[in-house]
Structures are given as structure tokens and as C-alpha cells.
């Protein structure tokens, strides 16, 4: 298991660097003479029509609704594996990261609403600072190399996975609109079909792919966000076959490089381009960007630390072996790196009447995530031994 975690972490660190490049490129294009080309590219209309079925969306919507469904499928596969066999498979292993993740979602919401409680238009962005970006956070931690004990890496990995699962639930409950009962019925039938395949022990991925595509289209048309179809598909794919092989892990390994090196950088490039040209200082320090930035920078670590401390004091959880609060604190700060999921929720929250707040939200995400990354990195660098710890070897 330790080898698998190390391989996962090394890939995430490379993906984190690629995400940073995509963000910088998007910001450069959005704030240069190429801004028109950049926006025009994202607004390109793309239509797929088969008989009466018509899906007509702009390129950025295909990215956020289509490509990100594959990313959410990968999240679902990782969550299922960790729940059944990995870092979340026992109460002792799961307790501390679970409490930490809950605190890390509750406190940022409180900070955001503290600045936006009086405006019903901006209130809808409450969930934006609740997310942790697993690729960026693990990528920053990986820069410190083998000095970081494996137990600390596993804690951050488990916390981020639970956090992602919480965000999936938030999207399903609070960011679904204009529900279509016909589409929901079709989606329910597709889900029953997927469950039936699982119960019958079907391990070939083809049938899951066919029903999964039907499910994605139905969910897309239903008003529930289409990315949730990816999570449902992932949970229906068997983790273990009778011969001991793992269809779920096989698909996870296949999807990982596509998600890490293609899907997430494309998403970052499409969503991180904030045009700063028309923003005044008043706008930069308005409630939306300030609420998000402080929610990530202060709310996240305070929530992670407070809930973790209470859980340990009440003996509901224990600190990882060899780790103290001086190690947990900088990791809690790194949890404020909320880029991918925060950007995604922002794209769902600020539409229609609130669309004008989209750039402000993305700016708050970038500032909060950047400060969390820098502070978390240097703080962890200071508390870790200068040589690789035995537990990290």
C-alpha cells in the first residue's frame, strides 16, 4: 500500500506543477492583447445531435460538464478504494481526517458568509472556499521530498479525499436547478442497470461505459450537475473480481494520467483566466474575493485544527504516529489550496444574475490558494527535519 501511495503522490506533484503553468498561461492570455482570442475560444459553440437528442454548449461548458465528469469519476474510484481497502477502511484510520475535513468545510463557509450574509446574490458562493485541491496540495508537499513522513502525506491524502466527497454532496444538494422528471427517471433506470451489473459480478468495463454514457446524458438534461454521473459510475464498478483482479483499480490507473496531465490543466486554463484590467481596488477588496480568500487562508486551517483538536481530546481520534500539532498545523494551512474544486463550484454558483461576480470569485480563489501554498510550504519546511525522517524512507 505504501508503494501505491508514493506512486500516487509523485504523479500528483507533477500534475500540480502543470496546473500552475496552466493558471499562469490563462492569466497571461486574459490580461494581454490575446484576451479576445482566449474568450472567443472558450465561447466556441459545439453541438452534438442524434435524432431528437440535442446537446449544444460552449466549449467551456463541455469542459466543465464533460471532461470534469471523468475527473469526478476518478474521485469516486479513489474514494471507494480508500473506504473499502485503504486509508479510510477502518475507524482508527478514518477518524482524524474525517473530523479534520468536516471542520475544513464548515469554518470557511462561516468566514465567507461573515462577509456576504447581507447579499442574497453573493450568498450562493458560500461553498467555494470549502474545497481542497488534492493535486496542488500534494504537489506543494511533494516539493519537500522524502523529508515529509509518509503518515503526514496519508493524512493529507485522506483529508482531501473526504473533502472531495463532501463537495460532491454539496453540489448535488445545493447546485442543482430546474429539474426534469423525465430525465431523472432515465437516470434512475441507468443507475439500476449499473447496480445490476455490479451485483451480477460483471467485470468488463464496456457495459458500464454504455450505461454510464446514458446516465451522463440523462443527468446533464435533468438539471442535476452532470459531473455527479461520474461518481455514481465509479461506485458501481466492482473493486474486486472473483479472480482477485480489480476492474476499479485498473480503470483508476488508466484515468489518472489523463486526469492529471490533460483534463485538470485544460480545466485550469479554461477557468483561471481573470481579466484584472477593469478591476478597481474597491472591487479587489469587495466581500466576494475577500470572503473566499480569507475562507481558504484562515477558515480552512482553523477548521481543520479545531475539529482535529476536539476529536483527539475527546479520544475520538489519534494523531498519526510520530506526528504532533506542529506538523498538522502547516498541513492544515495547505488545505487552503482550493483551486480546482473551488473554481468548479464558482462556475456553478455565479451564473445568471450573479455572473458578474465570477471574476471576483476566481481572483479570491487564486489569492487564497497562493498564500496558503506559500505559507504552508515554508512553515512545513521549518518544522521538518533537514534530513529525511526514518518514517519517510
GROMACS .gro file of C-alpha atoms in nm:
model
  393
    1UNK     CA    1   0.000   0.000   0.000
    2UNK     CA    2   0.286   0.238   0.086
    3UNK     CA    3   0.435   0.193  -0.263
    4UNK     CA    4   0.097   0.268  -0.426
    5UNK     CA    5   0.059   0.585  -0.219
    6UNK     CA    6   0.410   0.702  -0.311
    7UNK     CA    7   0.343   0.645  -0.682
    8UNK     CA    8   0.015   0.838  -0.650
    9UNK     CA    9   0.180   1.127  -0.471
   10UNK     CA   10   0.463   1.154  -0.723
   11UNK     CA   11   0.215   1.179  -1.007
   12UNK     CA   12   0.010   1.440  -0.825
   13UNK     CA   13   0.318   1.656  -0.769
   14UNK     CA   14   0.390   1.660  -1.140
   15UNK     CA   15   0.025   1.740  -1.205
   16UNK     CA   16   0.038   2.027  -0.956
   17UNK     CA   17   0.324   2.187  -1.143
   18UNK     CA   18   0.138   2.150  -1.473
   19UNK     CA   19  -0.169   2.311  -1.315
   20UNK     CA   20   0.041   2.611  -1.210
   21UNK     CA   21   0.165   2.651  -1.568
   22UNK     CA   22  -0.193   2.634  -1.700
   23UNK     CA   23  -0.306   2.900  -1.449
   24UNK     CA   24  -0.021   3.134  -1.542
   25UNK     CA   25  -0.089   3.089  -1.914
   26UNK     CA   26  -0.460   3.162  -1.865
   27UNK     CA   27  -0.385   3.476  -1.661
   28UNK     CA   28  -0.134   3.598  -1.920
   29UNK     CA   29  -0.377   3.548  -2.209
   30UNK     CA   30  -0.671   3.705  -2.022
   31UNK     CA   31  -0.464   4.015  -1.947
   32UNK     CA   32  -0.294   4.061  -2.283
   33UNK     CA   33  -0.396   4.158  -2.638
   34UNK     CA   34  -0.483   3.788  -2.677
   35UNK     CA   35  -0.776   3.816  -2.434
   36UNK     CA   36  -1.030   3.832  -2.718
   37UNK     CA   37  -0.892   3.514  -2.873
   38UNK     CA   38  -0.890   3.344  -2.532
   39UNK     CA   39  -1.252   3.431  -2.454
   40UNK     CA   40  -1.367   3.360  -2.808
   41UNK     CA   41  -1.206   3.016  -2.791
   42UNK     CA   42  -1.393   2.933  -2.470
   43UNK     CA   43  -1.723   3.064  -2.613
   44UNK     CA   44  -1.699   2.844  -2.924
   45UNK     CA   45  -2.028   2.662  -2.978
   46UNK     CA   46  -2.010   2.282  -3.004
   47UNK     CA   47  -2.319   2.076  -3.085
   48UNK     CA   48  -2.386   1.701  -3.081
   49UNK     CA   49  -2.720   1.590  -3.225
   50UNK     CA   50  -2.859   1.241  -3.270
   51UNK     CA   51  -3.225   1.241  -3.373
   52UNK     CA   52  -3.421   1.434  -3.110
   53UNK     CA   53  -3.124   1.433  -2.870
   54UNK     CA   54  -2.951   1.770  -2.895
   55UNK     CA   55  -2.659   1.883  -2.679
   56UNK     CA   56  -2.549   2.234  -2.772
   57UNK     CA   57  -2.297   2.401  -2.541
   58UNK     CA   58  -1.999   2.631  -2.548
   59UNK     CA   59  -1.652   2.482  -2.521
   60UNK     CA   60  -1.610   2.588  -2.158
   61UNK     CA   61  -1.936   2.409  -2.071
   62UNK     CA   62  -1.817   2.093  -2.248
   63UNK     CA   63  -1.504   2.114  -2.036
   64UNK     CA   64  -1.688   2.175  -1.707
   65UNK     CA   65  -1.975   1.931  -1.772
   66UNK     CA   66  -1.798   1.667  -1.981
   67UNK     CA   67  -1.427   1.645  -1.908
   68UNK     CA   68  -1.482   1.714  -1.539
   69UNK     CA   69  -1.724   1.419  -1.522
   70UNK     CA   70  -1.421   1.199  -1.591
   71UNK     CA   71  -1.231   1.376  -1.312
   72UNK     CA   72  -1.523   1.315  -1.075
   73UNK     CA   73  -1.527   0.950  -1.182
   74UNK     CA   74  -1.163   0.928  -1.075
   75UNK     CA   75  -1.255   1.086  -0.740
   76UNK     CA   76  -1.529   0.826  -0.698
   77UNK     CA   77  -1.288   0.541  -0.773
   78UNK     CA   78  -1.034   0.676  -0.523
   79UNK     CA   79  -1.296   0.727  -0.252
   80UNK     CA   80  -1.437   0.376  -0.298
   81UNK     CA   81  -1.090   0.218  -0.284
   82UNK     CA   82  -0.990   0.412   0.027
   83UNK     CA   83  -1.321   0.334   0.200
   84UNK     CA   84  -1.301  -0.040   0.133
   85UNK     CA   85  -0.929  -0.117   0.147
   86UNK     CA   86  -0.723   0.196   0.205
   87UNK     CA   87  -0.662   0.484   0.442
   88UNK     CA   88  -1.033   0.516   0.531
   89UNK     CA   89  -1.113   0.146   0.568
   90UNK     CA   90  -1.101   0.138   0.948
   91UNK     CA   91  -1.238   0.370   1.216
   92UNK     CA   92  -0.892   0.430   1.360
   93UNK     CA   93  -0.753   0.534   1.021
   94UNK     CA   94  -1.051   0.742   0.911
   95UNK     CA   95  -1.141   0.928   1.232
   96UNK     CA   96  -0.889   1.212   1.235
   97UNK     CA   97  -0.900   1.304   0.862
   98UNK     CA   98  -1.281   1.281   0.873
   99UNK     CA   99  -1.313   1.529   1.160
  100UNK     CA  100  -1.045   1.749   1.003
  101UNK     CA  101  -1.225   1.751   0.667
  102UNK     CA  102  -1.560   1.841   0.828
  103UNK     CA  103  -1.402   2.131   1.016
  104UNK     CA  104  -1.222   2.233   0.699
  105UNK     CA  105  -1.556   2.267   0.522
  106UNK     CA  106  -1.762   2.428   0.799
  107UNK     CA  107  -1.527   2.710   0.905
  108UNK     CA  108  -1.457   2.851   0.554
  109UNK     CA  109  -1.832   2.868   0.489
  110UNK     CA  110  -1.870   3.070   0.809
  111UNK     CA  111  -1.590   3.308   0.711
  112UNK     CA  112  -1.739   3.363   0.364
  113UNK     CA  113  -2.088   3.429   0.498
  114UNK     CA  114  -1.946   3.669   0.755
  115UNK     CA  115  -1.863   3.898   0.462
  116UNK     CA  116  -2.161   3.813   0.239
  117UNK     CA  117  -2.454   3.742   0.473
  118UNK     CA  118  -2.648   4.053   0.369
  119UNK     CA  119  -2.641   3.998  -0.011
  120UNK     CA  120  -2.861   3.715  -0.143
  121UNK     CA  121  -2.682   3.726  -0.481
  122UNK     CA  122  -2.336   3.664  -0.337
  123UNK     CA  123  -2.456   3.426  -0.064
  124UNK     CA  124  -2.476   3.146  -0.323
  125UNK     CA  125  -2.097   3.133  -0.331
  126UNK     CA  126  -2.079   3.003   0.028
  127UNK     CA  127  -1.936   2.663  -0.072
  128UNK     CA  128  -1.650   2.799  -0.284
  129UNK     CA  129  -1.384   2.809  -0.006
  130UNK     CA  130  -1.495   2.472   0.136
  131UNK     CA  131  -1.287   2.266  -0.108
  132UNK     CA  132  -0.925   2.144  -0.102
  133UNK     CA  133  -0.735   2.085  -0.426
  134UNK     CA  134  -0.570   1.745  -0.387
  135UNK     CA  135  -0.331   1.790  -0.681
  136UNK     CA  136  -0.200   2.130  -0.573
  137UNK     CA  137  -0.180   2.047  -0.201
  138UNK     CA  138   0.007   1.720  -0.253
  139UNK     CA  139   0.220   1.884  -0.520
  140UNK     CA  140   0.336   2.155  -0.279
  141UNK     CA  141   0.405   1.895  -0.009
  142UNK     CA  142   0.600   1.681  -0.256
  143UNK     CA  143   0.844   1.970  -0.313
  144UNK     CA  144   0.984   1.888   0.032
  145UNK     CA  145   1.071   1.537  -0.086
  146UNK     CA  146   1.138   1.246   0.148
  147UNK     CA  147   1.163   1.477   0.450
  148UNK     CA  148   0.784   1.454   0.476
  149UNK     CA  149   0.683   1.140   0.672
  150UNK     CA  150   0.451   0.905   0.486
  151UNK     CA  151   0.199   0.926   0.774
  152UNK     CA  152   0.163   1.301   0.717
  153UNK     CA  153   0.115   1.253   0.343
  154UNK     CA  154  -0.150   0.988   0.404
  155UNK     CA  155  -0.329   1.225   0.646
  156UNK     CA  156  -0.346   1.498   0.381
  157UNK     CA  157  -0.448   1.249   0.112
  158UNK     CA  158  -0.731   1.104   0.324
  159UNK     CA  159  -0.848   1.451   0.434
  160UNK     CA  160  -0.857   1.574   0.073
  161UNK     CA  161  -1.049   1.267  -0.046
  162UNK     CA  162  -1.314   1.310   0.226
  163UNK     CA  163  -1.326   1.681   0.142
  164UNK     CA  164  -1.389   1.597  -0.225
  165UNK     CA  165  -1.669   1.361  -0.128
  166UNK     CA  166  -1.826   1.637   0.082
  167UNK     CA  167  -1.808   1.876  -0.214
  168UNK     CA  168  -1.981   1.619  -0.435
  169UNK     CA  169  -2.269   1.605  -0.184
  170UNK     CA  170  -2.285   1.986  -0.170
  171UNK     CA  171  -2.307   2.011  -0.549
  172UNK     CA  172  -2.584   1.750  -0.560
  173UNK     CA  173  -2.791   1.916  -0.286
  174UNK     CA  174  -2.738   2.287  -0.344
  175UNK     CA  175  -2.630   2.349  -0.704
  176UNK     CA  176  -2.898   2.162  -0.899
  177UNK     CA  177  -3.176   2.362  -1.065
  178UNK     CA  178  -3.476   2.327  -1.300
  179UNK     CA  179  -3.512   1.952  -1.251
  180UNK     CA  180  -3.659   1.742  -1.534
  181UNK     CA  181  -3.855   1.442  -1.404
  182UNK     CA  182  -3.829   1.255  -1.735
  183UNK     CA  183  -3.451   1.283  -1.737
  184UNK     CA  184  -3.433   1.187  -1.369
  185UNK     CA  185  -3.636   0.872  -1.441
  186UNK     CA  186  -3.399   0.778  -1.725
  187UNK     CA  187  -3.106   0.844  -1.491
  188UNK     CA  188  -3.262   0.623  -1.222
  189UNK     CA  189  -3.308   0.338  -1.473
  190UNK     CA  190  -2.944   0.372  -1.582
  191UNK     CA  191  -2.830   0.363  -1.217
  192UNK     CA  192  -3.036   0.048  -1.154
  193UNK     CA  193  -2.871  -0.105  -1.460
  194UNK     CA  194  -2.525  -0.020  -1.327
  195UNK     CA  195  -2.609  -0.167  -0.987
  196UNK     CA  196  -2.739  -0.478  -1.162
  197UNK     CA  197  -2.411  -0.520  -1.349
  198UNK     CA  198  -2.224  -0.490  -1.020
  199UNK     CA  199  -2.446  -0.741  -0.840
  200UNK     CA  200  -2.408  -0.993  -1.122
  201UNK     CA  201  -2.031  -0.966  -1.098
  202UNK     CA  202  -1.979  -0.816  -1.443
  203UNK     CA  203  -1.614  -0.704  -1.462
  204UNK     CA  204  -1.592  -0.596  -1.827
  205UNK     CA  205  -1.587  -0.216  -1.837
  206UNK     CA  206  -1.774  -0.189  -2.170
  207UNK     CA  207  -2.129  -0.236  -2.032
  208UNK     CA  208  -2.055   0.014  -1.755
  209UNK     CA  209  -1.935   0.258  -2.020
  210UNK     CA  210  -2.256   0.228  -2.226
  211UNK     CA  211  -2.489   0.272  -1.927
  212UNK     CA  212  -2.257   0.540  -1.791
  213UNK     CA  213  -2.292   0.746  -2.109
  214UNK     CA  214  -2.672   0.716  -2.091
  215UNK     CA  215  -2.654   0.823  -1.725
  216UNK     CA  216  -2.431   1.123  -1.804
  217UNK     CA  217  -2.668   1.248  -2.077
  218UNK     CA  218  -2.972   1.198  -1.854
  219UNK     CA  219  -2.813   1.379  -1.561
  220UNK     CA  220  -2.694   1.657  -1.794
  221UNK     CA  221  -3.053   1.707  -1.912
  222UNK     CA  222  -3.206   1.664  -1.566
  223UNK     CA  223  -3.079   1.984  -1.401
  224UNK     CA  224  -2.853   1.796  -1.160
  225UNK     CA  225  -2.491   1.868  -1.245
  226UNK     CA  226  -2.361   1.614  -1.496
  227UNK     CA  227  -2.031   1.554  -1.316
  228UNK     CA  228  -2.217   1.362  -1.045
  229UNK     CA  229  -2.275   1.087  -1.300
  230UNK     CA  230  -1.903   1.016  -1.289
  231UNK     CA  231  -1.911   0.949  -0.914
  232UNK     CA  232  -2.213   0.718  -0.946
  233UNK     CA  233  -2.048   0.518  -1.224
  234UNK     CA  234  -1.730   0.483  -1.018
  235UNK     CA  235  -1.916   0.349  -0.715
  236UNK     CA  236  -2.088   0.084  -0.930
  237UNK     CA  237  -1.770  -0.060  -1.084
  238UNK     CA  238  -1.653  -0.364  -0.879
  239UNK     CA  239  -1.343  -0.315  -0.670
  240UNK     CA  240  -1.255  -0.687  -0.676
  241UNK     CA  241  -1.339  -0.964  -0.922
  242UNK     CA  242  -1.362  -1.332  -0.826
  243UNK     CA  243  -1.013  -1.396  -0.966
  244UNK     CA  244  -0.866  -1.125  -0.742
  245UNK     CA  245  -0.818  -0.864  -1.014
  246UNK     CA  246  -0.958  -0.514  -0.970
  247UNK     CA  247  -1.163  -0.357  -1.252
  248UNK     CA  248  -1.193  -0.041  -1.040
  249UNK     CA  249  -0.820  -0.002  -0.982
  250UNK     CA  250  -0.746  -0.083  -1.345
  251UNK     CA  251  -0.974   0.198  -1.460
  252UNK     CA  252  -0.833   0.430  -1.192
  253UNK     CA  253  -0.477   0.375  -1.313
  254UNK     CA  254  -0.588   0.431  -1.673
  255UNK     CA  255  -0.770   0.754  -1.593
  256UNK     CA  256  -0.506   0.902  -1.364
  257UNK     CA  257  -0.260   1.029  -1.628
  258UNK     CA  258  -0.545   1.161  -1.844
  259UNK     CA  259  -0.694   1.348  -1.550
  260UNK     CA  260  -0.364   1.473  -1.409
  261UNK     CA  261  -0.191   1.578  -1.729
  262UNK     CA  262  -0.478   1.668  -1.963
  263UNK     CA  263  -0.820   1.719  -1.803
  264UNK     CA  264  -0.721   1.928  -1.500
  265UNK     CA  265  -0.474   2.153  -1.691
  266UNK     CA  266  -0.742   2.214  -1.957
  267UNK     CA  267  -0.993   2.295  -1.682
  268UNK     CA  268  -0.743   2.529  -1.516
  269UNK     CA  269  -0.667   2.705  -1.844
  270UNK     CA  270  -1.037   2.749  -1.920
  271UNK     CA  271  -1.140   2.875  -1.575
  272UNK     CA  272  -0.843   3.066  -1.431
  273UNK     CA  273  -0.827   3.348  -1.684
  274UNK     CA  274  -0.928   3.651  -1.473
  275UNK     CA  275  -0.912   3.986  -1.654
  276UNK     CA  276  -0.778   4.234  -1.400
  277UNK     CA  277  -0.798   4.533  -1.635
  278UNK     CA  278  -1.136   4.665  -1.525
  279UNK     CA  279  -1.099   4.592  -1.154
  280UNK     CA  280  -1.064   4.878  -0.908
  281UNK     CA  281  -0.909   4.847  -0.562
  282UNK     CA  282  -1.260   4.860  -0.416
  283UNK     CA  283  -1.355   4.561  -0.630
  284UNK     CA  284  -1.044   4.368  -0.530
  285UNK     CA  285  -1.132   4.413  -0.163
  286UNK     CA  286  -1.506   4.356  -0.204
  287UNK     CA  287  -1.690   4.091   0.003
  288UNK     CA  288  -1.673   3.807  -0.254
  289UNK     CA  289  -1.296   3.787  -0.315
  290UNK     CA  290  -1.213   3.875   0.046
  291UNK     CA  291  -1.460   3.618   0.183
  292UNK     CA  292  -1.319   3.346  -0.041
  293UNK     CA  293  -0.953   3.432   0.014
  294UNK     CA  294  -0.989   3.450   0.393
  295UNK     CA  295  -1.213   3.144   0.394
  296UNK     CA  296  -0.929   2.947   0.233
  297UNK     CA  297  -0.639   3.112   0.414
  298UNK     CA  298  -0.789   3.133   0.765
  299UNK     CA  299  -1.112   2.934   0.771
  300UNK     CA  300  -0.961   2.613   0.633
  301UNK     CA  301  -0.669   2.575   0.876
  302UNK     CA  302  -0.873   2.694   1.176
  303UNK     CA  303  -1.148   2.444   1.098
  304UNK     CA  304  -0.906   2.156   1.038
  305UNK     CA  305  -0.713   2.227   1.358
  306UNK     CA  306  -1.015   2.296   1.581
  307UNK     CA  307  -1.211   1.984   1.481
  308UNK     CA  308  -0.895   1.771   1.494
  309UNK     CA  309  -0.805   1.901   1.840
  310UNK     CA  310  -1.156   1.837   1.976
  311UNK     CA  311  -1.159   1.485   1.828
  312UNK     CA  312  -0.821   1.399   1.982
  313UNK     CA  313  -0.910   1.548   2.322
  314UNK     CA  314  -1.236   1.351   2.332
  315UNK     CA  315  -1.042   1.038   2.226
  316UNK     CA  316  -1.248   1.001   1.911
  317UNK     CA  317  -0.926   1.009   1.707
  318UNK     CA  318  -0.550   0.995   1.749
  319UNK     CA  319  -0.266   1.182   1.583
  320UNK     CA  320  -0.063   0.987   1.323
  321UNK     CA  321   0.231   0.802   1.478
  322UNK     CA  322   0.529   1.030   1.533
  323UNK     CA  323   0.331   1.341   1.437
  324UNK     CA  324   0.247   1.638   1.659
  325UNK     CA  325   0.040   1.953   1.624
  326UNK     CA  326   0.343   2.137   1.488
  327UNK     CA  327   0.327   1.904   1.187
  328UNK     CA  328  -0.051   1.911   1.149
  329UNK     CA  329  -0.072   2.293   1.158
  330UNK     CA  330   0.119   2.365   0.833
  331UNK     CA  331  -0.067   2.082   0.660
  332UNK     CA  332  -0.391   2.247   0.772
  333UNK     CA  333  -0.273   2.567   0.603
  334UNK     CA  334  -0.203   2.371   0.282
  335UNK     CA  335  -0.565   2.257   0.289
  336UNK     CA  336  -0.648   2.617   0.197
  337UNK     CA  337  -0.524   2.545  -0.155
  338UNK     CA  338  -0.871   2.513  -0.304
  339UNK     CA  339  -0.810   2.572  -0.671
  340UNK     CA  340  -0.980   2.305  -0.885
  341UNK     CA  341  -1.291   2.230  -0.680
  342UNK     CA  342  -1.332   2.594  -0.575
  343UNK     CA  343  -1.315   2.711  -0.937
  344UNK     CA  344  -1.567   2.444  -1.029
  345UNK     CA  345  -1.816   2.547  -0.760
  346UNK     CA  346  -1.765   2.909  -0.860
  347UNK     CA  347  -1.872   2.823  -1.216
  348UNK     CA  348  -2.193   2.673  -1.073
  349UNK     CA  349  -2.265   2.944  -0.816
  350UNK     CA  350  -2.222   3.266  -1.012
  351UNK     CA  351  -2.444   3.234  -1.318
  352UNK     CA  352  -2.733   3.443  -1.441
  353UNK     CA  353  -2.786   3.742  -1.212
  354UNK     CA  354  -2.460   3.673  -1.027
  355UNK     CA  355  -2.240   3.611  -1.332
  356UNK     CA  356  -2.064   3.945  -1.280
  357UNK     CA  357  -1.912   3.807  -0.959
  358UNK     CA  358  -1.739   3.519  -1.141
  359UNK     CA  359  -1.409   3.704  -1.194
  360UNK     CA  360  -1.410   3.832  -0.835
  361UNK     CA  361  -1.461   3.477  -0.708
  362UNK     CA  362  -1.178   3.338  -0.921
  363UNK     CA  363  -0.949   3.616  -0.803
  364UNK     CA  364  -1.027   3.531  -0.439
  365UNK     CA  365  -0.954   3.163  -0.510
  366UNK     CA  366  -0.619   3.243  -0.671
  367UNK     CA  367  -0.509   3.476  -0.389
  368UNK     CA  368  -0.624   3.247  -0.107
  369UNK     CA  369  -0.476   2.937  -0.268
  370UNK     CA  370  -0.144   3.105  -0.346
  371UNK     CA  371  -0.098   3.241   0.006
  372UNK     CA  372  -0.196   2.906   0.158
  373UNK     CA  373   0.057   2.728  -0.063
  374UNK     CA  374   0.344   2.965   0.017
  375UNK     CA  375   0.280   2.986   0.393
  376UNK     CA  376   0.210   2.613   0.424
  377UNK     CA  377   0.526   2.520   0.234
  378UNK     CA  378   0.766   2.740   0.433
  379UNK     CA  379   0.602   2.652   0.765
  380UNK     CA  380   0.626   2.278   0.698
  381UNK     CA  381   0.982   2.322   0.572
  382UNK     CA  382   1.072   2.484   0.905
  383UNK     CA  383   0.923   2.214   1.131
  384UNK     CA  384   1.050   1.912   0.937
  385UNK     CA  385   1.397   1.766   0.999
  386UNK     CA  386   1.662   1.874   0.749
  387UNK     CA  387   1.729   1.508   0.664
  388UNK     CA  388   1.473   1.250   0.556
  389UNK     CA  389   1.289   1.104   0.854
  390UNK     CA  390   1.303   0.729   0.908
  391UNK     CA  391   0.928   0.708   0.869
  392UNK     CA  392   0.951   0.865   0.527
  393UNK     CA  393   1.204   0.622   0.389
   0.00000   0.00000   0.00000
